[in-house]
mmCIF file of C-alpha atoms in Angstrom:
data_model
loop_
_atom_site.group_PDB
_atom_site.id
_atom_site.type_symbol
_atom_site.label_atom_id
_atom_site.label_comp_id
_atom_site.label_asym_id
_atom_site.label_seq_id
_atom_site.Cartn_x
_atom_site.Cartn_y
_atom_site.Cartn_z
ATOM 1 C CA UNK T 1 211.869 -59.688 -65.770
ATOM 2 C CA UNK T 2 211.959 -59.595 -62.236
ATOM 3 C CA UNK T 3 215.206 -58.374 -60.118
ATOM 4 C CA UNK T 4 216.017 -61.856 -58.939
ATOM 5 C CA UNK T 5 216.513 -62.815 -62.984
ATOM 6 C CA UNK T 6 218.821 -59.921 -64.061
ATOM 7 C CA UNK T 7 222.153 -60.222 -65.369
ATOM 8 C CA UNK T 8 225.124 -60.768 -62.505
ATOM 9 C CA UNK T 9 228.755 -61.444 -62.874
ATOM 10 C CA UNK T 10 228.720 -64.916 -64.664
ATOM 11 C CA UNK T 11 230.606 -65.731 -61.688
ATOM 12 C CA UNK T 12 228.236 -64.723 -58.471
ATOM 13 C CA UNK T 13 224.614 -66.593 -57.610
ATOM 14 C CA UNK T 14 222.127 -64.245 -57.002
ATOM 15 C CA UNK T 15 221.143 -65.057 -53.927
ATOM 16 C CA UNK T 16 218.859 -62.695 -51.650
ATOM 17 C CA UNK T 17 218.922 -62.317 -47.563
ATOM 18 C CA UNK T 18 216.514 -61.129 -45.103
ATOM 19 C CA UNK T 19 217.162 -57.765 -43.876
ATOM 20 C CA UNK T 20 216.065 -57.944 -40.519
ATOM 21 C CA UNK T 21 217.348 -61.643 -39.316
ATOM 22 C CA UNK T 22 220.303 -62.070 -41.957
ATOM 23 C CA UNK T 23 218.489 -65.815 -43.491
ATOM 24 C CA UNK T 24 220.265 -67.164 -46.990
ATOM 25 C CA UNK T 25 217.646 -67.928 -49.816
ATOM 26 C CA UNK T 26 218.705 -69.439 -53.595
ATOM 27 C CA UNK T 27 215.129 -68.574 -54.435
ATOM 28 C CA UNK T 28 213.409 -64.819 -54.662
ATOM 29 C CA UNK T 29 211.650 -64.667 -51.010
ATOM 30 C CA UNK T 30 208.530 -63.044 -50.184
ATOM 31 C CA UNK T 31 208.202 -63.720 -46.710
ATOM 32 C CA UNK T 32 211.212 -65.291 -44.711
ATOM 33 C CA UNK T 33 211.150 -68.784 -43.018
ATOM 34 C CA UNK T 34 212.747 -67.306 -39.845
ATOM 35 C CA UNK T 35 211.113 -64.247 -39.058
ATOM 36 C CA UNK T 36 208.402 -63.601 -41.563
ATOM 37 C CA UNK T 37 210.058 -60.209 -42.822
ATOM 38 C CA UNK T 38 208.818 -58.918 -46.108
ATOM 39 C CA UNK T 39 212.120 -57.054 -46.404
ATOM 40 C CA UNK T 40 215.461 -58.657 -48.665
ATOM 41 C CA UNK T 41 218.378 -57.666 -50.134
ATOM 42 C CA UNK T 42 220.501 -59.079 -52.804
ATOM 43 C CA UNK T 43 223.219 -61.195 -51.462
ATOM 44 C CA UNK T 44 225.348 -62.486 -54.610
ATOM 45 C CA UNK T 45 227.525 -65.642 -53.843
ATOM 46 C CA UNK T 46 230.624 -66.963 -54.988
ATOM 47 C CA UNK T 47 228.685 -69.054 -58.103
ATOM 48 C CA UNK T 48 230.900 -72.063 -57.383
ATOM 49 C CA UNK T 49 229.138 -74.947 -56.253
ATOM 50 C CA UNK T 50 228.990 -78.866 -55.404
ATOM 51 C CA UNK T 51 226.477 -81.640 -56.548
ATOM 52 C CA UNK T 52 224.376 -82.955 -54.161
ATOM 53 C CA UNK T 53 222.408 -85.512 -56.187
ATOM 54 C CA UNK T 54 221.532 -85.607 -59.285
ATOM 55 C CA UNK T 55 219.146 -87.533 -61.573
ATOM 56 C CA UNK T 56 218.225 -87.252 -65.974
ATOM 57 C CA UNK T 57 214.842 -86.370 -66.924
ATOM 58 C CA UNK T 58 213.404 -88.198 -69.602
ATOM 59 C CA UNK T 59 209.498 -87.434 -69.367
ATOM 60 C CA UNK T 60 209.126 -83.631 -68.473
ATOM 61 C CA UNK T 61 206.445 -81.634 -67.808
ATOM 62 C CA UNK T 62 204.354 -79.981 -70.780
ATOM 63 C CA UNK T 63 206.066 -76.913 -70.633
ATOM 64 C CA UNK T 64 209.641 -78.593 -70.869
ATOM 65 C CA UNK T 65 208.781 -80.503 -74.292
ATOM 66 C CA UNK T 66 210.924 -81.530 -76.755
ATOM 67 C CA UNK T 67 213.933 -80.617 -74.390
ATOM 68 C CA UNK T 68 214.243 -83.827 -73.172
ATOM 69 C CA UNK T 69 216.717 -85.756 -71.865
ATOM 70 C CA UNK T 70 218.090 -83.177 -69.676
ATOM 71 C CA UNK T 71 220.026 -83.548 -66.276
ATOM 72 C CA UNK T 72 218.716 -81.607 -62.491
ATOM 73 C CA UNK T 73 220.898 -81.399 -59.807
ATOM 74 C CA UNK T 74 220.501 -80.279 -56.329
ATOM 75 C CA UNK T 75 223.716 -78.240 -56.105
ATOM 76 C CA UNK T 76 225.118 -76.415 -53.078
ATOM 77 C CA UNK T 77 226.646 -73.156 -54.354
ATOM 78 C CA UNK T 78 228.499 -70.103 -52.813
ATOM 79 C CA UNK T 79 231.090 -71.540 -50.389
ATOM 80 C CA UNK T 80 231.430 -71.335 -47.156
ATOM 81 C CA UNK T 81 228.038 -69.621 -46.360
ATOM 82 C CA UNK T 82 226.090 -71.557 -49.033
ATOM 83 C CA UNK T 83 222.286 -72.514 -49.768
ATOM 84 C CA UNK T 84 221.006 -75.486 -51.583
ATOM 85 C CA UNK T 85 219.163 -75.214 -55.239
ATOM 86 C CA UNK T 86 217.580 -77.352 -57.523
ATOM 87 C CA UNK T 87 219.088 -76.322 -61.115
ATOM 88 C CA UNK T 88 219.797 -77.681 -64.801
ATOM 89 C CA UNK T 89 222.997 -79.132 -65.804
ATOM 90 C CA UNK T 90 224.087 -77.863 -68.748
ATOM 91 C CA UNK T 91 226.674 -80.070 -71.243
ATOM 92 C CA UNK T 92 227.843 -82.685 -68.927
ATOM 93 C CA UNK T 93 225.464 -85.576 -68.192
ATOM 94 C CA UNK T 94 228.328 -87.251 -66.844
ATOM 95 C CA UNK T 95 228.544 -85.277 -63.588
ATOM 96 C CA UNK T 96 227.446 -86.508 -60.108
ATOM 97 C CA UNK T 97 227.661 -86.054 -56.264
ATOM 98 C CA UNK T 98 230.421 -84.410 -54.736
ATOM 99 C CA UNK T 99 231.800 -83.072 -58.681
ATOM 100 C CA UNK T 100 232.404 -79.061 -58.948
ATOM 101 C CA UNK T 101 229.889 -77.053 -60.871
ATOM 102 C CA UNK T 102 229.895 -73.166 -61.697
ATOM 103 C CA UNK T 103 226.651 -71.074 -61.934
ATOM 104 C CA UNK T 104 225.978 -70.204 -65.559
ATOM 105 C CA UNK T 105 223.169 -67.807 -65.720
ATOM 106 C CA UNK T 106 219.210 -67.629 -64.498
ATOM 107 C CA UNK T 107 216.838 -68.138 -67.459
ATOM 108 C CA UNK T 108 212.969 -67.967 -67.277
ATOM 109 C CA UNK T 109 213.503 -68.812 -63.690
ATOM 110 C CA UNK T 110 215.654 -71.507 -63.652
ATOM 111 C CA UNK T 111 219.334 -71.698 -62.369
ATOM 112 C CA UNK T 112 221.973 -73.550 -64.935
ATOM 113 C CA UNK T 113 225.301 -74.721 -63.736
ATOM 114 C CA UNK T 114 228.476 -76.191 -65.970
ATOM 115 C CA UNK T 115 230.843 -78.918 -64.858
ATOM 116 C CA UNK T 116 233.741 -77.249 -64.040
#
């Protein structure tokens, strides 16, 4: 288990930052986008978050078998300094743009969110 999927505060995103230019990932960067640093640190956001779009998967991959249908969202989550993720909707198919979501947990790499 890597750093980037350990336990946080059911309420923070584990986010991670550059070190030398300050960017915002949702994912565990290797080299950043702005400055090609090899250097991060965690950055934990507020796990509250908005829908962007969302869609129901019906025919997943092989590796997703058997745990379909299942909703993905494109949420943006930590407030007012925020990045965008692609993540699993857990319990609510109901929920669409613009509803509030609140990160759950990270599990084998993927980020799950609630309808708040």
């Amino acid at each position: 288990m890597s750093e980037f999927d350990s336990d946080s505060e059911p309420s923070q995103f584990p986010a991670t930052r550059c070190a030398d230019c300050g960017a915002l990932y949702g994912h565990e960067a290797f080299v950043c986008r702005e400055c090609s640093s090899e250097e991060f640190e965690d950055a934990p956001l507020d796990g509250s978050g908005t829908v962007y779009a969302r869609t129901t998967i019906r025919v997943p991959g092989s590796d997703q078998q058997g745990e379909e249908p299942f909703e993905v969202a494109v949420v943006d989550v930590g407030g007012a300094e925020s990045v965008r993720v692609t993540a699993r909707i857990e319990d609510n198919p109901e929920v669409g743009p613009e509803d509030p979501v609140e990160f759950v947990e990270r599990r084998d790499g993927v980020f799950y969110f609630e309808a708040v």
